Short mmCIF file of C-alpha atoms in Angstrom, two decimals:
data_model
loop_
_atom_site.label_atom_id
_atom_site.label_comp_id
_atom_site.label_asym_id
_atom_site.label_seq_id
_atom_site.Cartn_x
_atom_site.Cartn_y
_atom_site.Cartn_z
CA UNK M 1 -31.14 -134.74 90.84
CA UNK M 2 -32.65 -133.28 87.69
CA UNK M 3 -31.30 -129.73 86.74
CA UNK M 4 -33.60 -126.78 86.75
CA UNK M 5 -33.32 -125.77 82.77
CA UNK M 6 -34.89 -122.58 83.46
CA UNK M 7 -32.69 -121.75 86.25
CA UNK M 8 -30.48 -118.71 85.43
CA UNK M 9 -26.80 -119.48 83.88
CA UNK M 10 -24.99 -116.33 83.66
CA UNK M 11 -25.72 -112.64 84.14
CA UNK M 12 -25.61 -110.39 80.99
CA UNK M 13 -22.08 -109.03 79.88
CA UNK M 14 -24.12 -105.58 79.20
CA UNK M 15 -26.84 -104.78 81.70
CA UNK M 16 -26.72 -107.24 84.28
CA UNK M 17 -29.48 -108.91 84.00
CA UNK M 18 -30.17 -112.87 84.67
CA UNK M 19 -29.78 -114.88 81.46
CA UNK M 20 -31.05 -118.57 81.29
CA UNK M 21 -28.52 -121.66 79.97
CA UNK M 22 -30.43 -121.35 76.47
CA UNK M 23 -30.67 -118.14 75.68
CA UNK M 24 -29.36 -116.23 72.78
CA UNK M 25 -29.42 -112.54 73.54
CA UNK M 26 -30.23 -110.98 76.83
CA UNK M 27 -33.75 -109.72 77.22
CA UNK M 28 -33.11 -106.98 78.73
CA UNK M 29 -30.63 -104.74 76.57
CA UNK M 30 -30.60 -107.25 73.61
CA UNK M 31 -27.25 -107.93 74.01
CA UNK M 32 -25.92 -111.38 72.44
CA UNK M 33 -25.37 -114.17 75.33
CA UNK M 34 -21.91 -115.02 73.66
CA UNK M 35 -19.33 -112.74 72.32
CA UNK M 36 -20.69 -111.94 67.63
CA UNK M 37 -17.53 -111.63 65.71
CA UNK M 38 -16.99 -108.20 64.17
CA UNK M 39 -17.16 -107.51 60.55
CA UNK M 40 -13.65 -106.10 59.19
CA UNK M 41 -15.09 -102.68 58.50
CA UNK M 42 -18.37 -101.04 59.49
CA UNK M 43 -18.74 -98.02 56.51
CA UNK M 44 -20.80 -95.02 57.74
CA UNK M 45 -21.99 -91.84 55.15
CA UNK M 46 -19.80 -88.67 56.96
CA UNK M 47 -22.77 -85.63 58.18
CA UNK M 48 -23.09 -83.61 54.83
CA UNK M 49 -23.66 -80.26 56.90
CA UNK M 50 -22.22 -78.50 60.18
CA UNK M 51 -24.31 -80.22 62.11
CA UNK M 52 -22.88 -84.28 62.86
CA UNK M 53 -24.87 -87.22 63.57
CA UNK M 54 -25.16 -87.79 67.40
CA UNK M 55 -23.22 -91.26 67.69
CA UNK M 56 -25.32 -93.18 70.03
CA UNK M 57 -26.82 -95.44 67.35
CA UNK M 58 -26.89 -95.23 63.84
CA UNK M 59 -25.23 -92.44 62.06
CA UNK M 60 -28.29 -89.67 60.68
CA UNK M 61 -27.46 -91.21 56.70
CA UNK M 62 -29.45 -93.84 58.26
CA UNK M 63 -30.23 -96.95 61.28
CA UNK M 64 -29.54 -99.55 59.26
CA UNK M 65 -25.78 -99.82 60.74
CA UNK M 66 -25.80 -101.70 64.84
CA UNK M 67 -24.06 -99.44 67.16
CA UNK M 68 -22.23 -102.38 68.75
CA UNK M 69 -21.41 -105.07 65.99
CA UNK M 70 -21.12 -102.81 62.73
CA UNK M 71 -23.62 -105.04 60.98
CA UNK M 72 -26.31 -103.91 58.97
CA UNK M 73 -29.18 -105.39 60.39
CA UNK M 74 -31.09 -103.11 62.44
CA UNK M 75 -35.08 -103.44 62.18
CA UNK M 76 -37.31 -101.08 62.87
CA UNK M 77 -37.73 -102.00 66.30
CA UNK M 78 -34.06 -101.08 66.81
CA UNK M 79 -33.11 -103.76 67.54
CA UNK M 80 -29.88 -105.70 65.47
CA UNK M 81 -30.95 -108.67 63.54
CA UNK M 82 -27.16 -109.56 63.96
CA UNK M 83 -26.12 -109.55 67.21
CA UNK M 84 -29.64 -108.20 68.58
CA UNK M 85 -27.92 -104.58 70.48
CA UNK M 86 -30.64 -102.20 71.52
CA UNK M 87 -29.84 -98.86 69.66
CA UNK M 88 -30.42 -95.84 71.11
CA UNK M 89 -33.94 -93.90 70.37
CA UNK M 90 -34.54 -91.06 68.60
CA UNK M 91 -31.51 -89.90 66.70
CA UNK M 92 -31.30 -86.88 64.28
CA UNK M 93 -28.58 -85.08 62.47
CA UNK M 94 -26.98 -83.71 65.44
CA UNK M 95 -29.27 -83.60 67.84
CA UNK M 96 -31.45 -85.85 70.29
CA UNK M 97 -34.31 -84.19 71.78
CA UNK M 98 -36.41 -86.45 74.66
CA UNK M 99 -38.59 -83.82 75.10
CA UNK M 100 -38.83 -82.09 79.10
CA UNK M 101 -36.68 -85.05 80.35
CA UNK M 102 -33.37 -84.48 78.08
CA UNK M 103 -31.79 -83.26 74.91
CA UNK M 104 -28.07 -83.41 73.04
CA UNK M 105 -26.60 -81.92 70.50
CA UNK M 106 -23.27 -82.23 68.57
CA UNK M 107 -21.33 -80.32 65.73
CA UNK M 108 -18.17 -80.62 64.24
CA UNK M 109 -17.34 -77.25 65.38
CA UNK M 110 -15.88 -74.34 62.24
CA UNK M 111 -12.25 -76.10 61.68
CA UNK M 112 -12.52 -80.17 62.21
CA UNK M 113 -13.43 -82.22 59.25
CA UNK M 114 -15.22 -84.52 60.59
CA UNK M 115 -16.97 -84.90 64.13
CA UNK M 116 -15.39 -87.39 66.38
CA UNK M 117 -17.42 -86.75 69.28
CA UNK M 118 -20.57 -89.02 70.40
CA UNK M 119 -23.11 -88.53 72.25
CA UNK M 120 -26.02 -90.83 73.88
CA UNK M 121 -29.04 -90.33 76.03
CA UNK M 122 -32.24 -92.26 77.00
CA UNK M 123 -35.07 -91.38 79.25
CA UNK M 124 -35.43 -93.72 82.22
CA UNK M 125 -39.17 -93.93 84.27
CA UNK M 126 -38.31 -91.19 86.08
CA UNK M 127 -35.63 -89.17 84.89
CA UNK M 128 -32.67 -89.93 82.08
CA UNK M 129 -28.94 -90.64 81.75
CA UNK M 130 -26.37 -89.48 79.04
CA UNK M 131 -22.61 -90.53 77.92
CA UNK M 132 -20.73 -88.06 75.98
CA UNK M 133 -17.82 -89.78 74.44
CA UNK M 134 -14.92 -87.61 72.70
CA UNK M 135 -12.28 -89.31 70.29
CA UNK M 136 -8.90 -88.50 70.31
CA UNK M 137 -7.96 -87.40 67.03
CA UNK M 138 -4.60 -88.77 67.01
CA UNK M 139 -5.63 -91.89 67.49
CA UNK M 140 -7.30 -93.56 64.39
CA UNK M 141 -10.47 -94.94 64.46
CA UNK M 142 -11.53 -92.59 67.23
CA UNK M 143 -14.39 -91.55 65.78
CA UNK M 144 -15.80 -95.34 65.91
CA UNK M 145 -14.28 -95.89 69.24
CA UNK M 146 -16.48 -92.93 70.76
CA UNK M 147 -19.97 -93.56 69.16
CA UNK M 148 -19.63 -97.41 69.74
CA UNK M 149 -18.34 -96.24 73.63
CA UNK M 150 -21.22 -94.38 73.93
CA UNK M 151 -23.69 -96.76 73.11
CA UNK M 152 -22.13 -99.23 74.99
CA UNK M 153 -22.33 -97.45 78.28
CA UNK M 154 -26.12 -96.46 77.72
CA UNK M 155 -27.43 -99.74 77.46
CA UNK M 156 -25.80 -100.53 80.37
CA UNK M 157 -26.99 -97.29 82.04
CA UNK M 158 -30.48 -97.62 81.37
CA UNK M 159 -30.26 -101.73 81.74
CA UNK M 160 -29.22 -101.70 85.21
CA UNK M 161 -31.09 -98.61 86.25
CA UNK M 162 -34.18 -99.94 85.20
CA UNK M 163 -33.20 -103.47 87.74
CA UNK M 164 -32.82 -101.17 90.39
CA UNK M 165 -29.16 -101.79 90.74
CA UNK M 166 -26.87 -98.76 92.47
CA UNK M 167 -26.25 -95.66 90.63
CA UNK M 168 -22.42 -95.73 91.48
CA UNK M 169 -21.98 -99.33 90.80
CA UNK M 170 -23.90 -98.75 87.35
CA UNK M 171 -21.78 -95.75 86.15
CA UNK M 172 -18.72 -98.07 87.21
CA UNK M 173 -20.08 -100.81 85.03
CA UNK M 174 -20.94 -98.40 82.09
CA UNK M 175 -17.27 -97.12 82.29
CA UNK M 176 -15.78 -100.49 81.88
CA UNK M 177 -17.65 -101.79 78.85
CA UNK M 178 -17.38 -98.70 77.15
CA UNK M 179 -13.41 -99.64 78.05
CA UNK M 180 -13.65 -103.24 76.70
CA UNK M 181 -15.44 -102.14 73.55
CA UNK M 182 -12.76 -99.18 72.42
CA UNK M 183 -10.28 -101.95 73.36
CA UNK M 184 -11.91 -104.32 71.11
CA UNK M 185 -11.06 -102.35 68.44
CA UNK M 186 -7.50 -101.76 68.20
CA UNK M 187 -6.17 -103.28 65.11
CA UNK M 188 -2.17 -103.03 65.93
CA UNK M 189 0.47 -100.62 68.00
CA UNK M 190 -0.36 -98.03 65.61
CA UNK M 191 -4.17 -98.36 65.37
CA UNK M 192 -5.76 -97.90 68.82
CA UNK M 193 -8.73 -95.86 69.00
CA UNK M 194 -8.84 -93.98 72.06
CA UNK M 195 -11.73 -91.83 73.60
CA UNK M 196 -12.46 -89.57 76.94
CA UNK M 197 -15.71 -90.16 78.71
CA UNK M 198 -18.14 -88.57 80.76
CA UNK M 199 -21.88 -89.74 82.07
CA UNK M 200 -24.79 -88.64 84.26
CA UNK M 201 -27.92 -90.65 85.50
CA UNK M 202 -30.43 -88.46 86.90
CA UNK M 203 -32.93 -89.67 89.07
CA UNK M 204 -35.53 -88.51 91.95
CA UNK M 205 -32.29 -89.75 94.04
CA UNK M 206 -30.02 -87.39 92.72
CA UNK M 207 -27.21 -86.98 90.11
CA UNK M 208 -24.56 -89.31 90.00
CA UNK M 209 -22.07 -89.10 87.53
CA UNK M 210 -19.01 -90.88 86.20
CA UNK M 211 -15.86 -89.68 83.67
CA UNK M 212 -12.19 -90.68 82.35
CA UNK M 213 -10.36 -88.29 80.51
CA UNK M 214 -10.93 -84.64 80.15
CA UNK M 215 -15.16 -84.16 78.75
CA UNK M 216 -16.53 -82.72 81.67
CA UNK M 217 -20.04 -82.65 84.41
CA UNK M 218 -21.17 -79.15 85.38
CA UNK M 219 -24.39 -78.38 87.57
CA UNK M 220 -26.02 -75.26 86.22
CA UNK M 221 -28.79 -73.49 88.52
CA UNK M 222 -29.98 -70.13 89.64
CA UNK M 223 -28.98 -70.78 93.04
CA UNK M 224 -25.13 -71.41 91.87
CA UNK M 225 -23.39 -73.42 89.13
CA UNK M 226 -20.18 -75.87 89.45
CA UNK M 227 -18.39 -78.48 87.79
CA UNK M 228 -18.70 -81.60 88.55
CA UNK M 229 -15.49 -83.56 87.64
CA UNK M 230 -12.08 -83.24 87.75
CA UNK M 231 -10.27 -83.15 84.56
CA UNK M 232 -7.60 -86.20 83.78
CA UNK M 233 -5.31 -83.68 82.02
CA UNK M 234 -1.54 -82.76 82.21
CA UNK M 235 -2.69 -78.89 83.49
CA UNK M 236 -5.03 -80.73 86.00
CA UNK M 237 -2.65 -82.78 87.33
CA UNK M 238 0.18 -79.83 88.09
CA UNK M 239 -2.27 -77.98 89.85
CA UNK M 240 -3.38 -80.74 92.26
CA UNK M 241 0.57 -81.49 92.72
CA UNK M 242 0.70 -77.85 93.81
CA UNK M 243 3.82 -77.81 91.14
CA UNK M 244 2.12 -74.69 89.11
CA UNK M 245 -0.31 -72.38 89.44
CA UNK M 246 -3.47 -72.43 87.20
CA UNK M 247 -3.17 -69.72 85.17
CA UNK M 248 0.67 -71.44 84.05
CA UNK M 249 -1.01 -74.33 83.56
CA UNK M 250 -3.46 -74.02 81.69
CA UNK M 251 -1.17 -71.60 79.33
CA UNK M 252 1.13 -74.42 79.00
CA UNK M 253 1.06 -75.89 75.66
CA UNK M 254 1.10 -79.45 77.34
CA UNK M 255 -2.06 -78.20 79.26
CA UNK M 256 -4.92 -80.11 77.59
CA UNK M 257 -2.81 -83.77 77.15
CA UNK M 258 -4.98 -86.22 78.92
CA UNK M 259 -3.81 -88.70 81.39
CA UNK M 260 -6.24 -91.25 81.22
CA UNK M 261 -8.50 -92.48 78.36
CA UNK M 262 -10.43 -95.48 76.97
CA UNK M 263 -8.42 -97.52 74.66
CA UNK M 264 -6.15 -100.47 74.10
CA UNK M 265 -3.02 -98.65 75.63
CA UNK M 266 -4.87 -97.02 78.06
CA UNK M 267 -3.57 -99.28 80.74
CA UNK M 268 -6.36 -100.23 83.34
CA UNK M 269 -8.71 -97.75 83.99
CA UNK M 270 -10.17 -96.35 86.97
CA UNK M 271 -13.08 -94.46 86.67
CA UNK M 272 -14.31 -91.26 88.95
CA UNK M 273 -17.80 -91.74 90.24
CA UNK M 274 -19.31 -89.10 92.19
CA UNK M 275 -23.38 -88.36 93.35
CA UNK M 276 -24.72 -85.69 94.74
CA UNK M 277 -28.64 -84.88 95.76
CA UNK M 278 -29.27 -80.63 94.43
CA UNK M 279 -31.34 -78.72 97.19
CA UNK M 280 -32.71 -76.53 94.43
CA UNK M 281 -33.83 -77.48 90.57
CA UNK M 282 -31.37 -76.74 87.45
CA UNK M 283 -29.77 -78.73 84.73
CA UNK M 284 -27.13 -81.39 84.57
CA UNK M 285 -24.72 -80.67 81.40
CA UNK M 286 -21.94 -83.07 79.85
CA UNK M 287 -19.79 -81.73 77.35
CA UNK M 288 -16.59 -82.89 75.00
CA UNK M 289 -13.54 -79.99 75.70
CA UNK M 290 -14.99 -78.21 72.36
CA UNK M 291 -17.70 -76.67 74.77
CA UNK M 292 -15.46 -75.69 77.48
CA UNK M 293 -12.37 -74.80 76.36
CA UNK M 294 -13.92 -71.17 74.99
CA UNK M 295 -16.53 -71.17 78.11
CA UNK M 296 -14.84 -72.71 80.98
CA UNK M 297 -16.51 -71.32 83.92
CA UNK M 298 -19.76 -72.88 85.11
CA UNK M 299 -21.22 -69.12 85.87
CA UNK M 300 -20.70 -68.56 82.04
CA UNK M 301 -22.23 -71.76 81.02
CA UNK M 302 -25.65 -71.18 83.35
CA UNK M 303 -26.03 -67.56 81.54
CA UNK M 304 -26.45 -68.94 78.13
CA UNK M 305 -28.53 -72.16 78.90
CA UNK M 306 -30.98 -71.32 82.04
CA UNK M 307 -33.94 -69.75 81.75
CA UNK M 308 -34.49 -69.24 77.48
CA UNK M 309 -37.32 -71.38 75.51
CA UNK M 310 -36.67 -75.07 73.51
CA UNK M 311 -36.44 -77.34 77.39
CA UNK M 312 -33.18 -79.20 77.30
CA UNK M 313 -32.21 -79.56 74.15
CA UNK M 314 -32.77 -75.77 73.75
CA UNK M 315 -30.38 -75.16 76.07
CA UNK M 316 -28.27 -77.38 74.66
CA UNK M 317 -28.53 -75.36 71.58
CA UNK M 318 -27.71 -72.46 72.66
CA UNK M 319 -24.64 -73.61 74.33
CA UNK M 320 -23.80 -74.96 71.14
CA UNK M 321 -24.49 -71.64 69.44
CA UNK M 322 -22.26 -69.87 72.18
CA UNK M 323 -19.19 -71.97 71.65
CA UNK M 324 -19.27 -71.73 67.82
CA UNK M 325 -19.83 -67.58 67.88
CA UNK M 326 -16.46 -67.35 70.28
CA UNK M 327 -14.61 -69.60 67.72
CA UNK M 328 -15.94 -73.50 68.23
CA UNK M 329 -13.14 -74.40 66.65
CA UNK M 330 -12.82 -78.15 68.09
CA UNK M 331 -15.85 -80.70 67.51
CA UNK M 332 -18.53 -79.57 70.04
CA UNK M 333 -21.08 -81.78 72.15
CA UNK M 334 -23.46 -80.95 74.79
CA UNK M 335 -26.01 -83.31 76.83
CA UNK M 336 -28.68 -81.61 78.56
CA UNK M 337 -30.62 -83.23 81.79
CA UNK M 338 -33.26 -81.59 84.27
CA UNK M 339 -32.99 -82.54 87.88
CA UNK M 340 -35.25 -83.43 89.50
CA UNK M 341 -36.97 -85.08 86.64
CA UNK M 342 -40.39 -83.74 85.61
CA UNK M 343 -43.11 -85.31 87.54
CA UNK M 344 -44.75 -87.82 85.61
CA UNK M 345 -43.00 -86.89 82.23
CA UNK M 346 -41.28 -89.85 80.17
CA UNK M 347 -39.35 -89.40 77.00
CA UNK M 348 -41.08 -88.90 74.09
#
């Protein structure tokens, strides 16, 4: 019996999506077929200002550098002449803005350095999806380990979303190749990159949302505001035991260690995934701990973002705004997503 060449082989390590015997990268997502070795170091200019380059791509010095292999191939159909990763659309120094559908922003907050946050977010056919990524700053090469996290998961957010393939099972699958990519880039015991993770897809179904680590979900809305994870944190953790109360806790100075991450010593990780279908309209926000560790309660966060001018990435300014004026002094990240999605609106 003759063979069927154009019968599919494999299913794409990324998105999902069939791959035939002869193919090179998937035609989907653009991911390569077969595993591209790494260069040794991928060099990127640091942000010259307050305001960072949004990791989910190319840094804002330029998109010349692939968010997945380091090479610096990317044409200017963003796609990597390398290994042939999809970059993420519309990047600008420290801010993403997708029009009524979505908007980021990130800054390395009035003390850090350098910004070791990362943030991602794509408009899907109806509605959009986000990762915020935040490095560990202990760990070296966390910086790295975030942005490439981050664009890791979106292509696989907005490659299986756009099969038609479960919300839940998607976030899963987003979670664990951001996992295998921070892994991927531990150089030793003492040079492990490590990153927390959070992530929202937004659709006319709902919100569904996934996270490891400590950078947080909340739902924002006139009608009453929430969060939407539950930290991985050592404050978290004696609070669900019932050992302290909250207010200990979160005084504690162990309060904020996290108890699960992406990296090589992360041990296997299991993500959260939780959905939920609003009864009224508001906004979807990720943030890194920069946001919320000055504004904590959801109430506080829905006062400063609903209802002012700029869509979602205006609100995501001004959350942005309100962190830094009551200190910001930790790198600072905010994704902002309308749900439902704008009727008949796509990302500009």
């Amino acid at each position: 019996m003759t063979t069927d060449q154009r019968a599919p082989a494999t299913a794409c390590r990324t998105c999902g999506e069939p791959a035939l015997s002869h193919d090179r990268f998937c035609e989907q997502c653009g991911t390569p077929t077969t595993p591209v070795p790494r260069p040794p170091t991928a060099h990127h200019a640091p942000p010259t200002s307050g305001l960072a380059s949004s990791a989910g791509g190319a840094p804002s010095a330029g998109r010349g550098v692939c968010g997945d292999c380091g090479g610096v191939a990317v044409g200017a159909d963003g796609f990597c002449g390398r290994c042939g990763f999809r970059q993420s659309p519309k990047l600008g120094p420290g801010e993403v803005d997708l029009g009524v559908v979505g908007g980021a922003v990130s800054d390395r907050g009035l003390r850090r350095k350098r910004n070791e946050d990362a943030v991602a977010i794509a408009g899907l056919s109806r509605g959009a999806c986000a990762v915020v990524c935040d490095g560990v700053a202990t760990a070296p090469g966390s910086a790295e380990g975030a942005r490439r996290a981050a664009d890791a998961a979106l292509a696989v957010l907005t490659g299986r979303v756009s099969a038609g393939m479960d919300p839940r099972a998607t976030t899963r699958a987003a979670v664990e190749r951001a996992a295998e990519v921070v892994a991927g880039l531990a150089g030793g015991p003492d040079a492990s990159p490590a990153c927390t993770f959070v992530s929202a897809i937004v659709d006319p179904a709902g919100v569904t949302v996934g996270w490891v680590g400590d950078s947080r979900a909340y739902w924002l809305s006139e009608a009453g505001s929430r969060l939407l994870t539950r930290d991985d944190s050592w404050a978290a953790s004696m609070v669900e035991q019932g050992a302290m109360a909250a207010g200990d806790a979160w005084a504690d100075p162990r309060a904020h260690m996290i108890t699960a991450w992406l990296g090589a010593d992360a041990g296997p990780v299991e993500p959260h995934v939780a959905a939920f279908r609003p009864a009224v309209p508001g906004l979807v926000v990720l943030c890194s701990d920069g946001l919320w560790n000055d504004l904590p309660e959801a109430d506080d966060l829905a006062a400063v973002a609903l209802g002012g001018a700029g869509g979602p990435v205006g609100a995501a300014r001004r959350l942005l705004r309100a962190a830094l004026d009551v200190g910001g002094r930790d790198n600072v990240t905010a994704a902002v997503i309308p749900c439902p999605p704008p009727v008949g609106e796509r990302s500009r």
